[in-house]
PDB file of C-alpha atoms in Angstrom:
ATOM      1  CA  MET T  66      -0.118  -0.186   0.055  1.00 83.00           C
ATOM      2  CA  LYS T  67       0.979   3.203  -0.900  1.00 91.00           C
ATOM      3  CA  VAL T  68       0.798   5.546   2.309  1.00 94.00           C
ATOM      4  CA  MET T  69       1.474   9.531   1.289  1.00 95.00           C
ATOM      5  CA  ALA T  70       2.065  11.384   5.493  1.00 96.00           C
ATOM      6  CA  PHE T  71       0.775  14.451   6.361  1.00 97.00           C
ATOM      7  CA  VAL T  72       1.988  17.393   9.005  1.00 97.00           C
ATOM      8  CA  PHE T  73      -1.014  19.767   8.520  1.00 95.00           C
ATOM      9  CA  ALA T  74       0.350  23.110  10.788  1.00 92.00           C
ATOM     10  CA  ARG T  75      -1.598  26.548  10.802  1.00 87.00           C
ATOM     11  CA  GLY T  76       0.968  30.010  12.219  1.00 83.00           C
ATOM     12  CA  GLY T  77      -2.015  31.026  14.357  1.00 73.00           C
ATOM     13  CA  SER T  78      -2.429  29.690  17.877  1.00 73.00           C
ATOM     14  CA  LYS T  79      -4.115  32.208  20.796  1.00 69.00           C
ATOM     15  CA  GLY T  80      -3.917  29.700  23.202  1.00 70.00           C
ATOM     16  CA  ILE T  81       0.706  29.083  22.523  1.00 82.00           C
ATOM     17  CA  PRO T  82       1.830  32.283  20.024  1.00 80.00           C
ATOM     18  CA  ARG T  83       4.328  30.235  16.881  1.00 87.00           C
ATOM     19  CA  LYS T  84       3.381  26.467  18.853  1.00 88.00           C
ATOM     20  CA  ASN T  85       4.137  24.396  15.928  1.00 92.00           C
ATOM     21  CA  LEU T  86       6.799  26.227  15.796  1.00 92.00           C
ATOM     22  CA  ARG T  87       7.439  25.867  19.749  1.00 91.00           C
ATOM     23  CA  VAL T  88      10.717  23.698  20.331  1.00 91.00           C
ATOM     24  CA  VAL T  89      10.987  20.689  22.787  1.00 89.00           C
ATOM     25  CA  GLY T  90      13.531  18.356  22.667  1.00 86.00           C
ATOM     26  CA  HIS T  91      15.906  20.214  21.482  1.00 87.00           C
ATOM     27  CA  PHE T  92      13.397  20.187  17.702  1.00 92.00           C
ATOM     28  CA  PRO T  93      10.416  22.986  16.708  1.00 94.00           C
ATOM     29  CA  LEU T  94       7.276  20.654  17.481  1.00 94.00           C
ATOM     30  CA  VAL T  95       6.712  20.056  13.036  1.00 95.00           C
ATOM     31  CA  ALA T  96      10.093  18.769  12.451  1.00 95.00           C
ATOM     32  CA  HIS T  97       8.812  16.187  15.342  1.00 94.00           C
ATOM     33  CA  SER T  98       6.357  15.132  12.842  1.00 95.00           C
ATOM     34  CA  VAL T  99       7.859  14.768   9.850  1.00 96.00           C
ATOM     35  CA  MET T 100      10.741  12.931  11.414  1.00 94.00           C
ATOM     36  CA  MET T 101       8.106  10.464  12.188  1.00 95.00           C
ATOM     37  CA  ALA T 102       6.808  10.443   9.171  1.00 95.00           C
ATOM     38  CA  ARG T 103      10.135   9.945   7.443  1.00 94.00           C
ATOM     39  CA  ARG T 104      10.333   6.785   9.007  1.00 92.00           C
ATOM     40  CA  PHE T 105       7.617   5.029   6.986  1.00 93.00           C
ATOM     41  CA  VAL T 106       7.470   6.539   4.023  1.00 91.00           C
ATOM     42  CA  GLU T 107       9.496   7.822   1.474  1.00 87.00           C
ATOM     43  CA  PRO T 108      11.569  11.393   1.626  1.00 81.00           C
ATOM     44  CA  ASP T 109       9.165  13.056  -0.897  1.00 88.00           C
ATOM     45  CA  CYS T 110       5.747  11.522   0.714  1.00 93.00           C
ATOM     46  CA  VAL T 111       6.118  13.792   3.409  1.00 95.00           C
ATOM     47  CA  PHE T 112       3.983  16.895   3.272  1.00 97.00           C
ATOM     48  CA  VAL T 113       3.339  19.901   5.636  1.00 96.00           C
ATOM     49  CA  SER T 114       0.374  21.701   4.864  1.00 95.00           C
ATOM     50  CA  THR T 115       0.493  25.474   6.329  1.00 93.00           C
ATOM     51  CA  ASP T 116       0.345  29.299   5.781  1.00 89.00           C
ATOM     52  CA  SER T 117       2.810  30.180   6.845  1.00 90.00           C
ATOM     53  CA  TYR T 118       6.179  30.847   5.646  1.00 92.00           C
ATOM     54  CA  GLU T 119       8.342  30.283   8.945  1.00 93.00           C
ATOM     55  CA  ILE T 120       6.522  26.537   9.404  1.00 93.00           C
ATOM     56  CA  ALA T 121       6.786  26.097   5.219  1.00 94.00           C
ATOM     57  CA  SER T 122      10.915  27.118   6.280  1.00 94.00           C
ATOM     58  CA  VAL T 123      10.831  25.130   9.067  1.00 95.00           C
ATOM     59  CA  ALA T 124       9.460  22.046   6.302  1.00 94.00           C
ATOM     60  CA  GLU T 125      12.092  21.956   4.062  1.00 94.00           C
ATOM     61  CA  GLU T 126      14.375  22.589   6.134  1.00 94.00           C
ATOM     62  CA  TYR T 127      13.418  19.046   7.395  1.00 94.00           C
ATOM     63  CA  GLY T 128      13.030  17.614   3.389  1.00 92.00           C
ATOM     64  CA  ALA T 129       9.132  17.974   3.684  1.00 94.00           C
ATOM     65  CA  GLN T 130       7.311  18.572   1.103  1.00 94.00           C
ATOM     66  CA  VAL T 131       5.835  22.284   1.518  1.00 95.00           C
ATOM     67  CA  ILE T 132       1.851  22.638   1.162  1.00 94.00           C
ATOM     68  CA  ARG T 133       0.701  26.117   0.757  1.00 93.00           C
ATOM     69  CA  ARG T 134      -3.005  27.135   2.101  1.00 88.00           C
ATOM     70  CA  GLY T 135      -4.324  30.079   2.211  1.00 81.00           C
ATOM     71  CA  PRO T 136      -6.972  31.881   3.850  1.00 78.00           C
ATOM     72  CA  ASP T 137      -9.932  29.974   4.846  1.00 78.00           C
ATOM     73  CA  LEU T 138      -8.910  27.204   5.409  1.00 76.00           C
ATOM     74  CA  ALA T 139      -6.333  28.782   8.505  1.00 72.00           C
ATOM     75  CA  GLY T 140      -8.374  30.991  10.608  1.00 70.00           C
ATOM     76  CA  ASP T 141      -9.379  30.774  13.969  1.00 69.00           C
ATOM     77  CA  ASN T 142     -13.371  28.605  12.727  1.00 72.00           C
ATOM     78  CA  ALA T 143     -11.355  26.908  10.057  1.00 74.00           C
ATOM     79  CA  SER T 144     -12.124  23.137   9.985  1.00 85.00           C
ATOM     80  CA  GLU T 145      -9.705  21.172  10.088  1.00 88.00           C
ATOM     81  CA  TRP T 146     -11.150  18.441   8.328  1.00 92.00           C
ATOM     82  CA  ASP T 147     -11.079  20.960   4.701  1.00 91.00           C
ATOM     83  CA  ALA T 148      -7.796  21.391   5.221  1.00 92.00           C
ATOM     84  CA  TRP T 149      -7.100  17.325   5.067  1.00 94.00           C
ATOM     85  CA  VAL T 150      -9.931  17.778   1.614  1.00 95.00           C
ATOM     86  CA  HIS T 151      -7.364  20.756  -0.093  1.00 94.00           C
ATOM     87  CA  ALA T 152      -3.940  18.391   0.821  1.00 95.00           C
ATOM     88  CA  VAL T 153      -5.326  15.160  -0.704  1.00 96.00           C
ATOM     89  CA  ASN T 154      -7.369  16.860  -3.414  1.00 95.00           C
ATOM     90  CA  LEU T 155      -3.757  18.395  -4.609  1.00 94.00           C
ATOM     91  CA  VAL T 156      -1.320  15.744  -3.585  1.00 95.00           C
ATOM     92  CA  LEU T 157      -3.847  13.342  -5.782  1.00 95.00           C
ATOM     93  CA  GLU T 158      -3.533  15.681  -8.367  1.00 93.00           C
ATOM     94  CA  GLU T 159       0.337  16.171  -8.917  1.00 93.00           C
ATOM     95  CA  ARG T 160       1.128  12.632  -7.635  1.00 92.00           C
ATOM     96  CA  GLY T 161      -1.757  10.653  -8.465  1.00 93.00           C
ATOM     97  CA  PRO T 162      -2.627   8.264  -5.960  1.00 93.00           C
ATOM     98  CA  PHE T 163      -2.338   6.464  -3.218  1.00 94.00           C
ATOM     99  CA  ASP T 164      -3.982   3.761  -0.392  1.00 93.00           C
ATOM    100  CA  VAL T 165      -3.030   5.464   2.897  1.00 95.00           C
ATOM    101  CA  PHE T 166      -3.948   8.920   4.344  1.00 97.00           C
ATOM    102  CA  LEU T 167      -1.784   8.985   7.353  1.00 97.00           C
ATOM    103  CA  SER T 168      -1.258  12.301   9.473  1.00 97.00           C
ATOM    104  CA  LEU T 169       0.917  13.259  12.256  1.00 97.00           C
ATOM    105  CA  PRO T 170      -0.055  16.619  14.263  1.00 96.00           C
ATOM    106  CA  PRO T 171       2.860  19.027  16.085  1.00 95.00           C
ATOM    107  CA  THR T 172       1.137  18.933  18.794  1.00 93.00           C
ATOM    108  CA  SER T 173       1.837  15.143  20.216  1.00 94.00           C
ATOM    109  CA  PRO T 174       6.225  15.858  20.138  1.00 93.00           C
ATOM    110  CA  LEU T 175       6.419  12.664  22.631  1.00 92.00           C
ATOM    111  CA  ARG T 176       4.860   9.469  20.153  1.00 93.00           C
ATOM    112  CA  GLY T 177       6.434   6.428  19.370  1.00 91.00           C
ATOM    113  CA  VAL T 178       7.345   4.447  16.262  1.00 93.00           C
ATOM    114  CA  LEU T 179       5.320   2.039  17.875  1.00 94.00           C
ATOM    115  CA  ASP T 180       1.825   4.039  18.493  1.00 95.00           C
ATOM    116  CA  VAL T 181       2.347   4.846  14.603  1.00 96.00           C
ATOM    117  CA  GLU T 182       3.101   1.571  13.243  1.00 95.00           C
ATOM    118  CA  ASN T 183       0.113   0.339  15.687  1.00 96.00           C
ATOM    119  CA  ALA T 184      -1.825   3.490  13.969  1.00 96.00           C
ATOM    120  CA  LEU T 185      -1.771   1.663  10.213  1.00 96.00           C
ATOM    121  CA  LYS T 186      -2.242  -1.685  11.454  1.00 95.00           C
ATOM    122  CA  ALA T 187      -5.614  -1.356  12.580  1.00 96.00           C
ATOM    123  CA  LEU T 188      -6.764   0.012   9.241  1.00 95.00           C
ATOM    124  CA  ASP T 189      -8.557  -3.438   7.379  1.00 94.00           C
ATOM    125  CA  ASP T 190     -10.942  -3.196   5.525  1.00 91.00           C
ATOM    126  CA  ARG T 191     -13.626  -3.048   8.316  1.00 93.00           C
ATOM    127  CA  THR T 192     -12.659   0.276   9.528  1.00 94.00           C
ATOM    128  CA  ASP T 193     -12.959   3.174   7.624  1.00 94.00           C
ATOM    129  CA  PHE T 194     -10.514   5.622  10.208  1.00 95.00           C
ATOM    130  CA  VAL T 195      -8.412   5.035  12.702  1.00 96.00           C
ATOM    131  CA  VAL T 196      -7.653   7.087  15.923  1.00 96.00           C
ATOM    132  CA  THR T 197      -5.605   6.953  18.621  1.00 96.00           C
ATOM    133  CA  MET T 198      -6.573   7.930  22.098  1.00 94.00           C
ATOM    134  CA  THR T 199      -5.529   6.765  26.249  1.00 92.00           C
ATOM    135  CA  GLU T 200      -6.861   5.730  29.301  1.00 88.00           C
ATOM    136  CA  ALA T 201      -8.718   9.145  30.934  1.00 84.00           C
ATOM    137  CA  THR T 202      -7.914   9.689  34.626  1.00 79.00           C
ATOM    138  CA  ARG T 203     -11.363  10.893  34.561  1.00 77.00           C
ATOM    139  CA  SER T 204     -15.184  10.224  34.610  1.00 74.00           C
ATOM    140  CA  PRO T 205     -17.789  11.829  33.989  1.00 71.00           C
ATOM    141  CA  TRP T 206     -19.915   9.816  36.217  1.00 69.00           C
ATOM    142  CA  PHE T 207     -17.951   9.926  39.367  1.00 69.00           C
ATOM    143  CA  ASN T 208     -15.204  12.692  39.145  1.00 69.00           C
ATOM    144  CA  ILE T 209     -16.452  15.083  36.110  1.00 73.00           C
ATOM    145  CA  VAL T 210     -19.264  17.756  37.073  1.00 73.00           C
ATOM    146  CA  ARG T 211     -21.042  20.948  35.184  1.00 72.00           C
ATOM    147  CA  ASP T 212     -22.201  24.106  37.694  1.00 73.00           C
ATOM    148  CA  THR T 213     -26.106  24.543  37.447  1.00 67.00           C
ATOM    149  CA  SER T 214     -27.934  27.555  37.198  1.00 67.00           C
ATOM    150  CA  ALA T 215     -28.163  27.741  41.679  1.00 69.00           C
ATOM    151  CA  GLY T 216     -24.048  27.114  41.217  1.00 66.00           C
ATOM    152  CA  LEU T 217     -23.880  24.063  42.787  1.00 65.00           C
ATOM    153  CA  PRO T 218     -21.923  21.906  40.900  1.00 72.00           C
ATOM    154  CA  THR T 219     -22.868  17.899  40.318  1.00 70.00           C
ATOM    155  CA  VAL T 220     -22.235  15.122  38.543  1.00 68.00           C
ATOM    156  CA  MET T 221     -23.338  14.130  34.998  1.00 67.00           C
ATOM    157  CA  PRO T 222     -26.743  11.765  34.707  1.00 64.00           C
ATOM    158  CA  THR T 223     -25.718   8.153  36.510  1.00 60.00           C
ATOM    159  CA  ASP T 224     -28.884   6.878  33.330  1.00 62.00           C
ATOM    160  CA  GLY T 225     -29.636   5.127  36.886  1.00 62.00           C
ATOM    161  CA  ASN T 226     -26.406   3.672  38.398  1.00 69.00           C
ATOM    162  CA  ASN T 227     -25.113   5.185  41.676  1.00 68.00           C
ATOM    163  CA  TRP T 228     -20.608   5.125  41.171  1.00 64.00           C
ATOM    164  CA  THR T 229     -18.988   4.469  44.373  1.00 65.00           C
ATOM    165  CA  ARG T 230     -16.086   4.114  42.934  1.00 70.00           C
ATOM    166  CA  ARG T 231     -14.235   5.642  39.398  1.00 69.00           C
ATOM    167  CA  GLN T 232     -12.653   1.948  39.325  1.00 70.00           C
ATOM    168  CA  ASP T 233     -16.710   0.359  38.426  1.00 72.00           C
ATOM    169  CA  THR T 234     -17.712   3.293  36.353  1.00 73.00           C
ATOM    170  CA  PRO T 235     -17.034   1.967  32.151  1.00 76.00           C
ATOM    171  CA  PRO T 236     -13.808   2.671  30.711  1.00 80.00           C
ATOM    172  CA  LEU T 237     -13.429   6.310  29.065  1.00 82.00           C
ATOM    173  CA  PHE T 238     -10.798   7.799  26.575  1.00 89.00           C
ATOM    174  CA  ASP T 239      -9.398  10.756  25.652  1.00 88.00           C
ATOM    175  CA  LEU T 240      -8.585  10.986  22.362  1.00 91.00           C
ATOM    176  CA  THR T 241      -4.856  12.499  21.504  1.00 93.00           C
ATOM    177  CA  THR T 242      -3.115  13.515  18.570  1.00 93.00           C
ATOM    178  CA  VAL T 243      -0.808  11.096  18.119  1.00 96.00           C
ATOM    179  CA  ALA T 244      -2.189   9.800  14.939  1.00 96.00           C
ATOM    180  CA  TYR T 245      -5.038   9.969  12.006  1.00 97.00           C
ATOM    181  CA  VAL T 246      -5.587   7.361  10.136  1.00 97.00           C
ATOM    182  CA  GLY T 247      -7.693   7.091   7.077  1.00 96.00           C
ATOM    183  CA  ARG T 248      -8.341   6.070   2.911  1.00 95.00           C
ATOM    184  CA  PRO T 249      -8.417   9.317   0.831  1.00 95.00           C
ATOM    185  CA  SER T 250     -11.747   8.685  -0.878  1.00 94.00           C
ATOM    186  CA  PHE T 251     -13.837   8.470   2.502  1.00 95.00           C
ATOM    187  CA  ILE T 252     -11.966  11.843   3.569  1.00 95.00           C
ATOM    188  CA  ARG T 253     -12.850  13.821   0.035  1.00 94.00           C
ATOM    189  CA  ARG T 254     -16.807  11.797   0.327  1.00 94.00           C
ATOM    190  CA  ASN T 255     -17.537  12.782   3.747  1.00 94.00           C
ATOM    191  CA  SER T 256     -17.434  16.039   6.003  1.00 90.00           C
ATOM    192  CA  SER T 257     -15.542  14.080   9.266  1.00 91.00           C
ATOM    193  CA  LEU T 258     -14.488  10.963  10.290  1.00 89.00           C
ATOM    194  CA  TRP T 259     -16.903  10.235  12.595  1.00 92.00           C
ATOM    195  CA  ASP T 260     -19.363   9.356   9.490  1.00 92.00           C
ATOM    196  CA  GLY T 261     -17.257   6.024   9.269  1.00 90.00           C
ATOM    197  CA  ARG T 262     -16.787   3.127  11.398  1.00 93.00           C
ATOM    198  CA  VAL T 263     -13.805   4.120  13.464  1.00 94.00           C
ATOM    199  CA  LYS T 264     -11.180   2.224  15.302  1.00 94.00           C
ATOM    200  CA  GLY T 265      -9.304   3.059  18.012  1.00 95.00           C
ATOM    201  CA  VAL T 266      -6.096   2.299  18.896  1.00 95.00           C
ATOM    202  CA  VAL T 267      -5.203   3.326  22.748  1.00 95.00           C
ATOM    203  CA  VAL T 268      -1.232   4.671  23.251  1.00 94.00           C
ATOM    204  CA  PRO T 269      -0.309   4.342  26.833  1.00 91.00           C
ATOM    205  CA  ARG T 270      -0.555   8.401  28.359  1.00 89.00           C
ATOM    206  CA  GLU T 271       3.228   9.510  28.793  1.00 86.00           C
ATOM    207  CA  ARG T 272       3.139   9.172  24.863  1.00 91.00           C
ATOM    208  CA  GLY T 273      -0.157  10.308  24.031  1.00 90.00           C
ATOM    209  CA  LEU T 274       0.515  14.132  25.585  1.00 89.00           C
ATOM    210  CA  ASP T 275      -1.840  16.833  23.102  1.00 90.00           C
ATOM    211  CA  ILE T 276       0.102  20.308  24.007  1.00 91.00           C
ATOM    212  CA  ASP T 277      -1.993  22.657  23.695  1.00 88.00           C
ATOM    213  CA  SER T 278      -1.019  24.981  26.430  1.00 89.00           C
ATOM    214  CA  GLU T 279       1.948  26.404  28.389  1.00 89.00           C
ATOM    215  CA  LEU T 280       1.809  24.207  31.051  1.00 91.00           C
ATOM    216  CA  ASP T 281       1.740  21.291  28.749  1.00 88.00           C
ATOM    217  CA  LEU T 282       4.601  21.700  26.639  1.00 89.00           C
ATOM    218  CA  ALA T 283       6.500  22.177  29.954  1.00 90.00           C
ATOM    219  CA  PHE T 284       5.183  19.022  30.865  1.00 88.00           C
ATOM    220  CA  ALA T 285       6.935  17.415  28.000  1.00 89.00           C
ATOM    221  CA  GLU T 286       9.902  19.005  28.057  1.00 88.00           C
ATOM    222  CA  PHE T 287      10.072  17.577  31.728  1.00 88.00           C
ATOM    223  CA  LEU T 288       9.446  14.117  29.528  1.00 87.00           C
ATOM    224  CA  PHE T 289      12.123  13.938  27.293  1.00 82.00           C
ATOM    225  CA  GLU T 290      14.653  15.154  29.904  1.00 79.00           C
ATOM    226  CA  ARG T 291      13.133  12.523  32.780  1.00 75.00           C
ATOM    227  CA  GLN T 292      13.369   9.501  30.289  1.00 69.00           C
ATOM    228  CA  GLY T 293      17.177  10.760  29.501  1.00 60.00           C
ATOM    229  CA  ARG T 294      16.675  10.005  25.356  1.00 53.00           C
ATOM    230  CA  ARG T 295      16.553  13.414  22.869  1.00 46.00           C
ATOM    231  CA  ASP T 296      15.860  11.091  20.139  1.00 47.00           C
ATOM    232  CA  ARG T 297      12.148   9.719  20.964  1.00 46.00           C
ATOM    233  CA  ASN T 298      11.822   8.780  17.661  1.00 45.00           C
ATOM    234  CA  ALA T 299      13.454   5.970  17.565  1.00 43.00           C
ATOM    235  CA  GLN T 300      11.009   4.260  19.802  1.00 47.00           C
TER     236      GLN T 300
END
């Protein structure tokens, strides 16, 4: 099967300015994804979709092909799915058919080779899309609460079950951005990965960190230092 790897990295970010260029483990976040992608596909089959000239420069420095996208695909309200469709259509037009779409977002620099391998292997004839996830540490039926109109916190509806231990609640998972795997034809025909048959691959929490804040960045750097390795791509 022919796999094309994509990294979607827009320039704007309200939570963390220039997020995709922030350095963790001595490399910009976007570079981590490019380096990982090159372990699975030929060098000319790694694409970085971006609206940022700075990100494009870093992508090319690490050997990726750049897909330029306009402001309509890069604003705060832009859909990631639309960026996927744009990139897939462009590659199909310029490079011809391919079988597997692999997306490695920059926000998961702690991913390991095994995690991506497992995601790729999970795509089968009964699956339209593969997502990665980590075991959730909190349950909406036990220790996640919401405010009421009276300003009093309450747990989510329990469906008649009076849970007294979190361990007894149904297993839940947090989606993470370690990898997304699907078929180009599915992306072109649909508007969401949830339109199809989705399979989840579990990733250890220490490799599934999804960077969305300065605290996440600090934690990612801490994990790199604590585990004593710069090159997580060796895993």
